[in-house]
């Protein structure tokens, strides 16, 4: 005789031996059944549609190969998944769309750093003051990420609306930079740009994770992180054209950011592997790092961030110095675009390797490579430009190859109702660390030269390796 669960009759397929339990996720007006890892110990919960009458027949659980995907109250066609599938139909299109959104929205990140040589001349900036044009973005990101995590913004509002508002805000504050005549106005505007960018990165990570189950999630997030790198490098490509006024770079990146927000509004939707919708709970911001797995993954991420943005920020000036009188701003900018942009390939390779051989193992290998490059590249300051660029490309490949592992580990290990909050806090603390290294590198360059300035970044990935080694002992492989 069928067992009754919560007023619903449990169908025969639910009672078969070996069939994984289900978690029924739904909202008013729709019914969805989604098999998830977090539901292994829970009975299915059935949500009635509005049209189901109290005196009518009990609702029927759907079999596990039927999933209804909805996005922010809008009914969508059903997405059907066979049991054991790790990605849904349309996932590749969704990944491409999300990657384009992030690429466009990220273009404002280094819009000022890409034109630092011009701003230094026009505004009479020292290296220390010029550093604050990037540091301000990082600090703004930290403020925005902490604020959004404190109110669980990424978990209680539709991601497409959060991304639209954030990308539009970043584009607007970036555009106002053309009104600045010095760092007095430029630095506060960069701070606001960073605060708005904090509303883009965690939500797009979360949306991407809803299209891929855990065995394929690392590859997807790797591609997404790589798209962020290309977006961050775009201002250098624009600057490499040569002969352009710095305001043209600002106009172009602002337009790209707004385009990314509009694309998110009209094209972005969540996939079938959705996380449960959270409610406002300020305790979650405090409880995130109580999870040992999240804590170790975040420590690895912090080591990664110690190195990443300082390298991205100062490679342009380092390579310009290496080229000397035989180089030029355009050649150095093009090389910087290549060094940052190759992170797309590194992040994709890292994602595939993480899914296949394990995330901690992949992160360890990538961080070992990037630490070696950080120690080596400064020693080549008198070497031929092609050799410096070759090591720079290897550095750009490995320095981002581990990034997706940390985000994927958090989506796997965090409380599934507050994944957005966990990602926001992880990135907030990580970007907070970047301000220290971005500020210190030019001071080290003044004191000891480029030969040893970048070597200061190597301890970050080395500490990250230690955190990943501890996590590897407790985290099962893919």
Short mmCIF file of C-alpha atoms in Angstrom, two decimals:
data_model
loop_
_atom_site.label_atom_id
_atom_site.label_comp_id
_atom_site.label_asym_id
_atom_site.label_seq_id
_atom_site.Cartn_x
_atom_site.Cartn_y
_atom_site.Cartn_z
CA UNK A 1 0.00 0.00 0.00
CA UNK A 2 1.31 3.41 -0.94
CA UNK A 3 2.85 5.41 1.85
CA UNK A 4 1.42 8.87 2.45
CA UNK A 5 3.89 11.76 2.85
CA UNK A 6 2.54 15.19 3.79
CA UNK A 7 -0.85 14.50 2.25
CA UNK A 8 0.61 13.14 -0.97
CA UNK A 9 0.67 9.54 -2.11
CA UNK A 10 4.19 8.27 -2.59
CA UNK A 11 4.31 6.69 -6.08
CA UNK A 12 5.94 3.31 -6.68
CA UNK A 13 9.10 4.73 -8.30
CA UNK A 14 9.84 6.65 -5.09
CA UNK A 15 9.91 3.42 -3.06
CA UNK A 16 12.21 1.44 -5.36
CA UNK A 17 15.46 0.34 -3.86
CA UNK A 18 18.42 2.41 -5.10
CA UNK A 19 16.36 5.40 -6.20
CA UNK A 20 17.81 8.51 -4.54
CA UNK A 21 15.47 10.58 -2.40
CA UNK A 22 14.16 13.80 -3.82
CA UNK A 23 13.75 17.33 -2.67
CA UNK A 24 10.68 18.99 -4.11
CA UNK A 25 11.37 22.65 -4.65
CA UNK A 26 8.57 24.95 -5.71
CA UNK A 27 6.90 28.23 -5.24
CA UNK A 28 3.32 29.42 -5.32
CA UNK A 29 1.87 28.79 -8.71
CA UNK A 30 4.27 26.06 -9.78
CA UNK A 31 5.46 22.64 -8.71
CA UNK A 32 9.02 21.47 -9.23
CA UNK A 33 10.86 18.32 -8.23
CA UNK A 34 14.63 18.53 -8.21
CA UNK A 35 16.96 15.70 -7.14
CA UNK A 36 19.81 17.20 -5.11
CA UNK A 37 22.63 15.98 -2.93
CA UNK A 38 21.23 17.87 0.05
CA UNK A 39 18.01 15.90 -0.16
CA UNK A 40 19.54 12.49 0.45
CA UNK A 41 18.30 12.33 4.02
CA UNK A 42 15.05 14.21 3.56
CA UNK A 43 11.63 13.10 2.40
CA UNK A 44 10.12 14.82 -0.61
CA UNK A 45 8.07 17.92 0.05
CA UNK A 46 5.15 18.52 -2.30
CA UNK A 47 4.01 22.04 -3.08
CA UNK A 48 0.45 22.46 -4.34
CA UNK A 49 -0.45 24.69 -7.21
CA UNK A 50 -2.98 27.44 -6.58
CA UNK A 51 -5.54 25.61 -8.64
CA UNK A 52 -5.28 22.49 -6.46
CA UNK A 53 -8.41 22.49 -4.30
CA UNK A 54 -8.35 21.37 -0.68
CA UNK A 55 -11.12 18.91 -1.45
CA UNK A 56 -9.54 17.72 -4.67
CA UNK A 57 -7.23 14.77 -5.26
CA UNK A 58 -3.82 14.87 -3.58
CA UNK A 59 -0.97 16.26 -5.66
CA UNK A 60 1.21 13.73 -7.40
CA UNK A 61 5.00 13.70 -7.15
CA UNK A 62 6.66 13.86 -10.53
CA UNK A 63 9.29 11.29 -11.47
CA UNK A 64 12.91 12.35 -11.16
CA UNK A 65 13.46 12.99 -14.86
CA UNK A 66 11.01 15.91 -14.94
CA UNK A 67 12.07 19.30 -13.72
CA UNK A 68 10.24 22.59 -14.07
CA UNK A 69 12.62 25.53 -14.31
CA UNK A 70 11.21 28.92 -13.40
CA UNK A 71 12.92 32.27 -13.19
CA UNK A 72 11.74 34.96 -10.83
CA UNK A 73 8.06 34.18 -11.03
CA UNK A 74 7.97 33.65 -14.82
CA UNK A 75 6.90 30.23 -16.02
CA UNK A 76 9.37 28.58 -18.36
CA UNK A 77 9.06 25.46 -20.48
CA UNK A 78 9.94 22.28 -18.67
CA UNK A 79 13.55 21.15 -18.77
CA UNK A 80 13.76 17.37 -18.74
CA UNK A 81 16.71 15.62 -17.15
CA UNK A 82 17.44 11.94 -17.17
CA UNK A 83 18.51 10.52 -13.87
CA UNK A 84 22.27 10.90 -13.50
CA UNK A 85 22.64 13.73 -16.03
CA UNK A 86 25.12 16.39 -14.88
CA UNK A 87 24.01 19.21 -17.13
CA UNK A 88 20.70 20.25 -18.60
CA UNK A 89 19.62 20.87 -22.18
CA UNK A 90 20.51 24.44 -23.02
CA UNK A 91 23.33 24.58 -20.48
CA UNK A 92 25.97 25.43 -23.08
CA UNK A 93 23.91 28.31 -24.40
CA UNK A 94 23.28 29.50 -20.85
CA UNK A 95 26.99 29.29 -20.01
CA UNK A 96 27.91 31.29 -23.10
CA UNK A 97 25.33 33.92 -22.23
CA UNK A 98 26.45 34.24 -18.61
CA UNK A 99 30.10 34.41 -19.69
CA UNK A 100 29.32 37.25 -22.09
CA UNK A 101 27.40 39.09 -19.36
CA UNK A 102 30.36 38.82 -16.98
CA UNK A 103 32.89 39.73 -19.66
CA UNK A 104 31.00 42.91 -20.54
CA UNK A 105 30.27 43.92 -16.95
CA UNK A 106 33.89 43.33 -15.87
CA UNK A 107 35.26 45.74 -18.46
CA UNK A 108 35.01 48.68 -16.04
CA UNK A 109 37.30 47.02 -13.49
CA UNK A 110 40.63 48.09 -15.00
CA UNK A 111 39.39 50.99 -17.10
CA UNK A 112 41.52 53.40 -15.05
CA UNK A 113 44.50 51.07 -14.59
CA UNK A 114 44.70 50.58 -18.36
CA UNK A 115 45.21 54.31 -18.93
CA UNK A 116 47.50 54.95 -15.94
CA UNK A 117 50.42 55.99 -18.20
CA UNK A 118 48.25 58.75 -19.70
CA UNK A 119 46.76 59.77 -16.35
CA UNK A 120 50.19 59.96 -14.75
CA UNK A 121 51.22 62.47 -17.38
CA UNK A 122 47.99 64.50 -17.42
CA UNK A 123 47.35 64.53 -13.67
CA UNK A 124 50.99 64.39 -12.56
CA UNK A 125 50.46 61.19 -10.55
CA UNK A 126 53.10 59.24 -8.67
CA UNK A 127 53.03 55.43 -8.71
CA UNK A 128 51.68 55.45 -5.16
CA UNK A 129 48.73 57.69 -6.04
CA UNK A 130 48.09 55.81 -9.29
CA UNK A 131 47.81 52.60 -7.28
CA UNK A 132 44.78 54.03 -5.51
CA UNK A 133 42.84 54.08 -8.79
CA UNK A 134 42.81 50.28 -8.57
CA UNK A 135 42.86 49.94 -4.79
CA UNK A 136 39.68 52.02 -4.63
CA UNK A 137 37.90 49.50 -6.87
CA UNK A 138 38.99 46.65 -4.64
CA UNK A 139 37.87 48.45 -1.47
CA UNK A 140 34.55 49.32 -3.08
CA UNK A 141 34.08 45.69 -4.03
CA UNK A 142 34.72 44.66 -0.43
CA UNK A 143 32.19 47.17 0.89
CA UNK A 144 29.58 46.12 -1.67
CA UNK A 145 30.16 42.40 -1.11
CA UNK A 146 29.94 42.67 2.67
CA UNK A 147 26.79 44.80 2.46
CA UNK A 148 25.06 42.47 0.00
CA UNK A 149 26.07 39.41 2.04
CA UNK A 150 24.79 40.99 5.26
CA UNK A 151 21.30 41.27 3.74
CA UNK A 152 21.60 38.00 1.72
CA UNK A 153 20.95 40.01 -1.47
CA UNK A 154 22.13 37.32 -3.90
CA UNK A 155 19.84 34.73 -2.26
CA UNK A 156 16.58 36.69 -1.85
CA UNK A 157 16.34 38.69 -5.11
CA UNK A 158 16.25 37.43 -8.71
CA UNK A 159 19.86 37.34 -9.95
CA UNK A 160 19.08 39.03 -13.27
CA UNK A 161 17.75 42.12 -11.49
CA UNK A 162 20.74 42.27 -9.15
CA UNK A 163 23.11 41.97 -12.11
CA UNK A 164 21.25 44.61 -14.14
CA UNK A 165 21.29 47.18 -11.36
CA UNK A 166 24.91 46.48 -10.50
CA UNK A 167 26.23 46.54 -14.08
CA UNK A 168 24.32 49.73 -14.87
CA UNK A 169 25.61 51.36 -11.68
CA UNK A 170 29.19 50.34 -12.45
CA UNK A 171 28.88 51.73 -15.97
CA UNK A 172 27.42 55.02 -14.75
CA UNK A 173 30.05 55.67 -12.07
CA UNK A 174 32.78 54.68 -14.52
CA UNK A 175 31.39 57.15 -17.07
CA UNK A 176 31.54 59.99 -14.54
CA UNK A 177 35.31 59.50 -14.50
CA UNK A 178 35.54 61.72 -17.59
CA UNK A 179 34.50 64.67 -15.40
CA UNK A 180 37.47 64.18 -13.09
CA UNK A 181 40.52 66.41 -13.34
CA UNK A 182 42.54 64.59 -10.73
CA UNK A 183 42.51 61.83 -8.14
CA UNK A 184 40.29 63.84 -5.76
CA UNK A 185 37.16 62.89 -7.71
CA UNK A 186 38.51 59.87 -9.58
CA UNK A 187 39.26 57.77 -6.50
CA UNK A 188 35.74 58.07 -4.94
CA UNK A 189 34.22 57.22 -8.33
CA UNK A 190 36.40 54.13 -8.59
CA UNK A 191 35.27 53.16 -5.08
CA UNK A 192 31.62 53.32 -6.19
CA UNK A 193 32.40 51.34 -9.34
CA UNK A 194 33.87 48.56 -7.23
CA UNK A 195 30.85 48.55 -4.91
CA UNK A 196 28.53 48.03 -7.87
CA UNK A 197 30.75 45.30 -9.34
CA UNK A 198 30.22 43.33 -6.13
CA UNK A 199 26.64 42.82 -7.27
CA UNK A 200 27.73 41.17 -10.52
CA UNK A 201 30.32 38.52 -9.72
CA UNK A 202 28.66 36.37 -6.98
CA UNK A 203 25.21 36.26 -8.67
CA UNK A 204 26.59 35.15 -12.05
CA UNK A 205 28.61 32.43 -10.30
CA UNK A 206 25.46 31.23 -8.57
CA UNK A 207 23.38 31.28 -11.78
CA UNK A 208 26.04 29.29 -13.63
CA UNK A 209 26.08 26.65 -10.90
CA UNK A 210 22.33 26.09 -11.39
CA UNK A 211 22.93 24.80 -14.92
CA UNK A 212 25.51 22.14 -14.00
CA UNK A 213 25.53 19.46 -11.33
CA UNK A 214 28.65 18.95 -9.25
CA UNK A 215 30.56 16.64 -11.65
CA UNK A 216 30.55 19.34 -14.38
CA UNK A 217 30.36 22.52 -12.31
CA UNK A 218 34.10 23.17 -12.11
CA UNK A 219 34.51 23.37 -15.88
CA UNK A 220 31.58 25.75 -16.18
CA UNK A 221 32.81 28.08 -13.44
CA UNK A 222 36.30 27.91 -14.92
CA UNK A 223 35.01 29.27 -18.22
CA UNK A 224 33.15 31.97 -16.33
CA UNK A 225 36.23 33.05 -14.36
CA UNK A 226 38.14 33.15 -17.64
CA UNK A 227 35.49 35.42 -19.12
CA UNK A 228 35.99 37.75 -16.17
CA UNK A 229 39.71 37.84 -16.95
CA UNK A 230 39.11 38.75 -20.59
CA UNK A 231 36.67 41.44 -19.49
CA UNK A 232 39.24 42.86 -17.10
CA UNK A 233 41.82 42.84 -19.90
CA UNK A 234 39.60 44.60 -22.47
CA UNK A 235 40.66 48.14 -21.46
CA UNK A 236 44.28 47.17 -22.19
CA UNK A 237 43.24 45.98 -25.66
CA UNK A 238 41.41 49.25 -26.31
CA UNK A 239 44.45 51.16 -25.08
CA UNK A 240 46.73 49.09 -27.30
CA UNK A 241 45.04 50.51 -30.40
CA UNK A 242 47.13 53.60 -29.74
CA UNK A 243 46.37 57.25 -30.26
CA UNK A 244 43.13 57.07 -28.27
CA UNK A 245 42.35 59.57 -25.59
CA UNK A 246 41.88 57.93 -22.18
CA UNK A 247 38.29 59.19 -22.12
CA UNK A 248 37.51 57.01 -25.14
CA UNK A 249 38.50 53.95 -23.11
CA UNK A 250 36.15 55.08 -20.33
CA UNK A 251 33.26 55.65 -22.76
CA UNK A 252 33.73 52.24 -24.35
CA UNK A 253 33.94 50.27 -21.11
CA UNK A 254 30.90 52.05 -19.65
CA UNK A 255 28.83 51.11 -22.69
CA UNK A 256 29.99 47.50 -22.46
CA UNK A 257 28.99 47.30 -18.79
CA UNK A 258 25.48 48.60 -19.50
CA UNK A 259 25.13 46.14 -22.39
CA UNK A 260 26.04 43.30 -20.03
CA UNK A 261 23.33 44.34 -17.58
CA UNK A 262 20.66 44.52 -20.28
CA UNK A 263 21.71 41.13 -21.62
CA UNK A 264 21.30 39.71 -18.12
CA UNK A 265 17.83 41.21 -17.79
CA UNK A 266 16.44 39.83 -21.03
CA UNK A 267 18.42 36.62 -21.46
CA UNK A 268 19.49 35.28 -18.08
CA UNK A 269 17.58 32.60 -16.20
CA UNK A 270 18.36 29.94 -13.65
CA UNK A 271 18.80 26.29 -14.57
CA UNK A 272 17.24 23.17 -13.05
CA UNK A 273 19.93 22.57 -10.41
CA UNK A 274 18.67 25.55 -8.47
CA UNK A 275 19.62 26.35 -4.93
CA UNK A 276 16.76 26.76 -2.44
CA UNK A 277 15.64 30.38 -2.20
CA UNK A 278 16.91 31.93 1.02
CA UNK A 279 15.22 34.41 3.31
CA UNK A 280 16.84 37.30 5.12
CA UNK A 281 18.90 35.86 7.97
CA UNK A 282 21.76 38.05 9.23
CA UNK A 283 23.21 35.07 11.13
CA UNK A 284 24.26 33.44 7.85
CA UNK A 285 27.02 36.01 7.30
CA UNK A 286 28.52 34.89 10.62
CA UNK A 287 27.99 31.16 10.10
CA UNK A 288 29.61 30.89 6.65
CA UNK A 289 33.15 30.37 7.93
CA UNK A 290 32.01 28.04 10.72
CA UNK A 291 31.86 25.42 7.95
CA UNK A 292 35.34 23.84 7.90
CA UNK A 293 35.25 23.04 4.20
CA UNK A 294 34.21 26.57 3.26
CA UNK A 295 36.84 27.97 5.62
CA UNK A 296 39.69 25.98 4.04
CA UNK A 297 38.48 26.70 0.51
CA UNK A 298 38.40 30.39 1.39
CA UNK A 299 41.91 30.29 2.85
CA UNK A 300 43.12 28.86 -0.45
CA UNK A 301 41.25 31.62 -2.26
CA UNK A 302 42.87 34.28 -0.08
CA UNK A 303 46.32 33.00 -1.02
CA UNK A 304 45.30 33.10 -4.67
CA UNK A 305 44.03 36.68 -4.38
CA UNK A 306 47.20 37.84 -2.60
CA UNK A 307 48.94 37.30 -5.92
CA UNK A 308 46.37 37.76 -8.69
CA UNK A 309 45.33 41.40 -8.77
CA UNK A 310 48.74 42.82 -7.91
CA UNK A 311 50.14 40.92 -10.87
CA UNK A 312 47.32 42.10 -13.14
CA UNK A 313 47.64 45.71 -11.96
CA UNK A 314 51.42 46.15 -12.24
CA UNK A 315 52.41 43.93 -15.16
CA UNK A 316 51.82 46.83 -17.58
CA UNK A 317 54.36 49.08 -15.85
CA UNK A 318 56.77 46.19 -15.32
CA UNK A 319 56.76 45.25 -19.00
CA UNK A 320 56.94 48.90 -20.06
CA UNK A 321 60.06 49.21 -17.92
CA UNK A 322 61.52 46.05 -19.47
CA UNK A 323 60.88 47.35 -22.99
CA UNK A 324 62.50 50.68 -22.12
CA UNK A 325 63.06 53.13 -24.93
CA UNK A 326 62.56 50.41 -27.54
CA UNK A 327 59.02 49.66 -26.45
CA UNK A 328 56.01 51.88 -26.12
CA UNK A 329 52.67 52.06 -24.39
CA UNK A 330 50.84 50.22 -27.17
CA UNK A 331 53.16 47.20 -27.17
CA UNK A 332 53.12 46.96 -23.38
CA UNK A 333 49.32 47.27 -23.32
CA UNK A 334 48.91 44.53 -25.92
CA UNK A 335 51.26 42.26 -23.98
CA UNK A 336 49.31 42.94 -20.77
CA UNK A 337 46.05 42.08 -22.53
CA UNK A 338 47.58 38.76 -23.63
CA UNK A 339 48.97 37.95 -20.16
CA UNK A 340 45.64 38.64 -18.44
CA UNK A 341 43.48 37.23 -21.23
CA UNK A 342 45.31 33.88 -21.35
CA UNK A 343 43.74 33.29 -17.96
CA UNK A 344 40.65 32.20 -19.91
CA UNK A 345 42.55 29.14 -21.16
CA UNK A 346 44.10 28.52 -17.75
CA UNK A 347 40.79 28.75 -15.97
CA UNK A 348 39.10 26.41 -18.45
CA UNK A 349 41.90 23.84 -18.19
CA UNK A 350 41.80 24.14 -14.40
CA UNK A 351 38.05 23.61 -14.37
CA UNK A 352 38.27 20.48 -16.53
CA UNK A 353 41.13 19.11 -14.43
CA UNK A 354 39.27 19.85 -11.20
CA UNK A 355 36.20 17.94 -12.37
CA UNK A 356 38.31 15.00 -13.50
CA UNK A 357 41.09 14.69 -10.93
CA UNK A 358 39.94 16.72 -7.95
CA UNK A 359 39.64 20.38 -7.09
CA UNK A 360 42.22 20.59 -4.27
CA UNK A 361 44.78 18.69 -6.37
CA UNK A 362 44.27 21.01 -9.34
CA UNK A 363 44.50 24.12 -7.19
CA UNK A 364 47.77 22.88 -5.67
CA UNK A 365 49.33 22.28 -9.11
CA UNK A 366 48.27 25.68 -10.45
CA UNK A 367 49.42 27.59 -7.37
CA UNK A 368 52.80 25.87 -7.46
CA UNK A 369 53.23 27.02 -11.06
CA UNK A 370 52.17 30.61 -10.37
CA UNK A 371 54.45 30.88 -7.32
CA UNK A 372 57.39 29.73 -9.44
CA UNK A 373 56.60 32.37 -12.08
CA UNK A 374 56.33 35.11 -9.43
CA UNK A 375 59.80 34.21 -8.18
CA UNK A 376 61.31 33.93 -11.66
CA UNK A 377 59.93 36.80 -13.72
CA UNK A 378 61.65 39.59 -11.81
CA UNK A 379 65.01 37.93 -12.36
CA UNK A 380 64.45 38.34 -16.11
CA UNK A 381 64.23 42.13 -16.03
CA UNK A 382 67.29 42.37 -18.30
CA UNK A 383 66.33 39.42 -20.51
CA UNK A 384 64.90 39.72 -24.04
CA UNK A 385 61.31 40.95 -24.13
CA UNK A 386 60.06 37.75 -25.75
CA UNK A 387 61.36 35.65 -22.85
CA UNK A 388 59.76 37.94 -20.25
CA UNK A 389 56.49 37.75 -22.16
CA UNK A 390 56.71 33.95 -22.34
CA UNK A 391 57.08 33.67 -18.56
CA UNK A 392 54.33 36.28 -18.19
CA UNK A 393 51.98 34.16 -20.29
CA UNK A 394 52.78 31.10 -18.17
CA UNK A 395 52.08 33.19 -15.07
CA UNK A 396 48.81 34.49 -16.47
CA UNK A 397 47.77 30.91 -17.30
CA UNK A 398 48.52 29.44 -13.87
CA UNK A 399 47.57 32.41 -11.70
CA UNK A 400 43.94 32.04 -12.79
CA UNK A 401 43.88 28.28 -13.29
CA UNK A 402 43.07 27.69 -9.63
CA UNK A 403 40.40 30.37 -9.23
CA UNK A 404 37.38 28.32 -10.26
CA UNK A 405 38.30 25.58 -7.81
CA UNK A 406 37.64 27.81 -4.82
CA UNK A 407 34.28 29.08 -6.07
CA UNK A 408 33.18 25.56 -7.00
CA UNK A 409 34.19 24.19 -3.60
CA UNK A 410 32.07 26.85 -1.90
CA UNK A 411 29.02 26.01 -4.05
CA UNK A 412 29.55 22.35 -3.11
CA UNK A 413 30.22 22.75 0.62
CA UNK A 414 28.23 25.79 1.77
CA UNK A 415 24.65 25.79 3.09
CA UNK A 416 22.74 25.42 -0.17
CA UNK A 417 20.19 28.10 0.74
CA UNK A 418 22.92 30.71 1.19
CA UNK A 419 25.46 29.93 -1.51
CA UNK A 420 25.27 33.51 -2.78
CA UNK A 421 26.03 34.84 0.70
CA UNK A 422 29.01 32.48 1.07
CA UNK A 423 30.42 33.47 -2.33
CA UNK A 424 29.95 37.14 -1.49
CA UNK A 425 31.83 36.88 1.79
CA UNK A 426 34.62 34.80 0.27
CA UNK A 427 35.17 37.37 -2.47
CA UNK A 428 34.86 40.28 -0.02
CA UNK A 429 37.71 39.09 2.18
CA UNK A 430 39.76 38.03 -0.84
CA UNK A 431 39.47 41.41 -2.52
CA UNK A 432 40.27 43.08 0.77
CA UNK A 433 43.63 41.30 0.71
CA UNK A 434 44.34 42.51 -2.82
CA UNK A 435 44.46 46.12 -1.64
CA UNK A 436 47.52 45.33 0.48
CA UNK A 437 49.54 43.80 -2.34
CA UNK A 438 48.48 46.38 -4.93
CA UNK A 439 49.63 49.10 -2.52
CA UNK A 440 52.89 47.39 -1.56
CA UNK A 441 54.25 46.31 -4.96
CA UNK A 442 55.13 49.83 -6.22
CA UNK A 443 56.79 50.61 -2.90
CA UNK A 444 58.84 47.44 -3.15
CA UNK A 445 59.74 48.36 -6.72
CA UNK A 446 61.04 51.71 -5.48
CA UNK A 447 63.03 50.03 -2.72
CA UNK A 448 64.42 46.91 -4.43
CA UNK A 449 63.41 47.22 -8.09
CA UNK A 450 61.26 44.94 -10.23
CA UNK A 451 63.78 42.13 -9.76
CA UNK A 452 62.35 41.36 -6.31
CA UNK A 453 59.02 43.22 -6.18
CA UNK A 454 56.96 40.41 -7.73
CA UNK A 455 58.69 37.77 -5.59
CA UNK A 456 56.77 39.24 -2.66
CA UNK A 457 53.60 37.71 -4.16
CA UNK A 458 54.83 34.10 -3.99
CA UNK A 459 53.95 33.45 -0.29
CA UNK A 460 50.25 33.81 -1.15
CA UNK A 461 49.95 30.73 -3.37
CA UNK A 462 52.30 28.81 -1.07
CA UNK A 463 49.92 29.37 1.85
CA UNK A 464 47.05 28.42 -0.46
CA UNK A 465 48.77 25.13 -1.21
CA UNK A 466 48.89 24.36 2.51
CA UNK A 467 45.14 25.03 2.87
CA UNK A 468 44.30 22.85 -0.13
CA UNK A 469 46.47 20.03 1.20
CA UNK A 470 44.44 20.01 4.41
CA UNK A 471 41.17 20.13 2.49
CA UNK A 472 42.22 17.28 0.22
CA UNK A 473 42.34 14.91 3.19
CA UNK A 474 38.68 15.55 4.03
CA UNK A 475 37.02 16.29 0.68
CA UNK A 476 36.05 13.42 -1.66
CA UNK A 477 37.16 13.66 -5.25
CA UNK A 478 34.83 14.48 -8.14
#
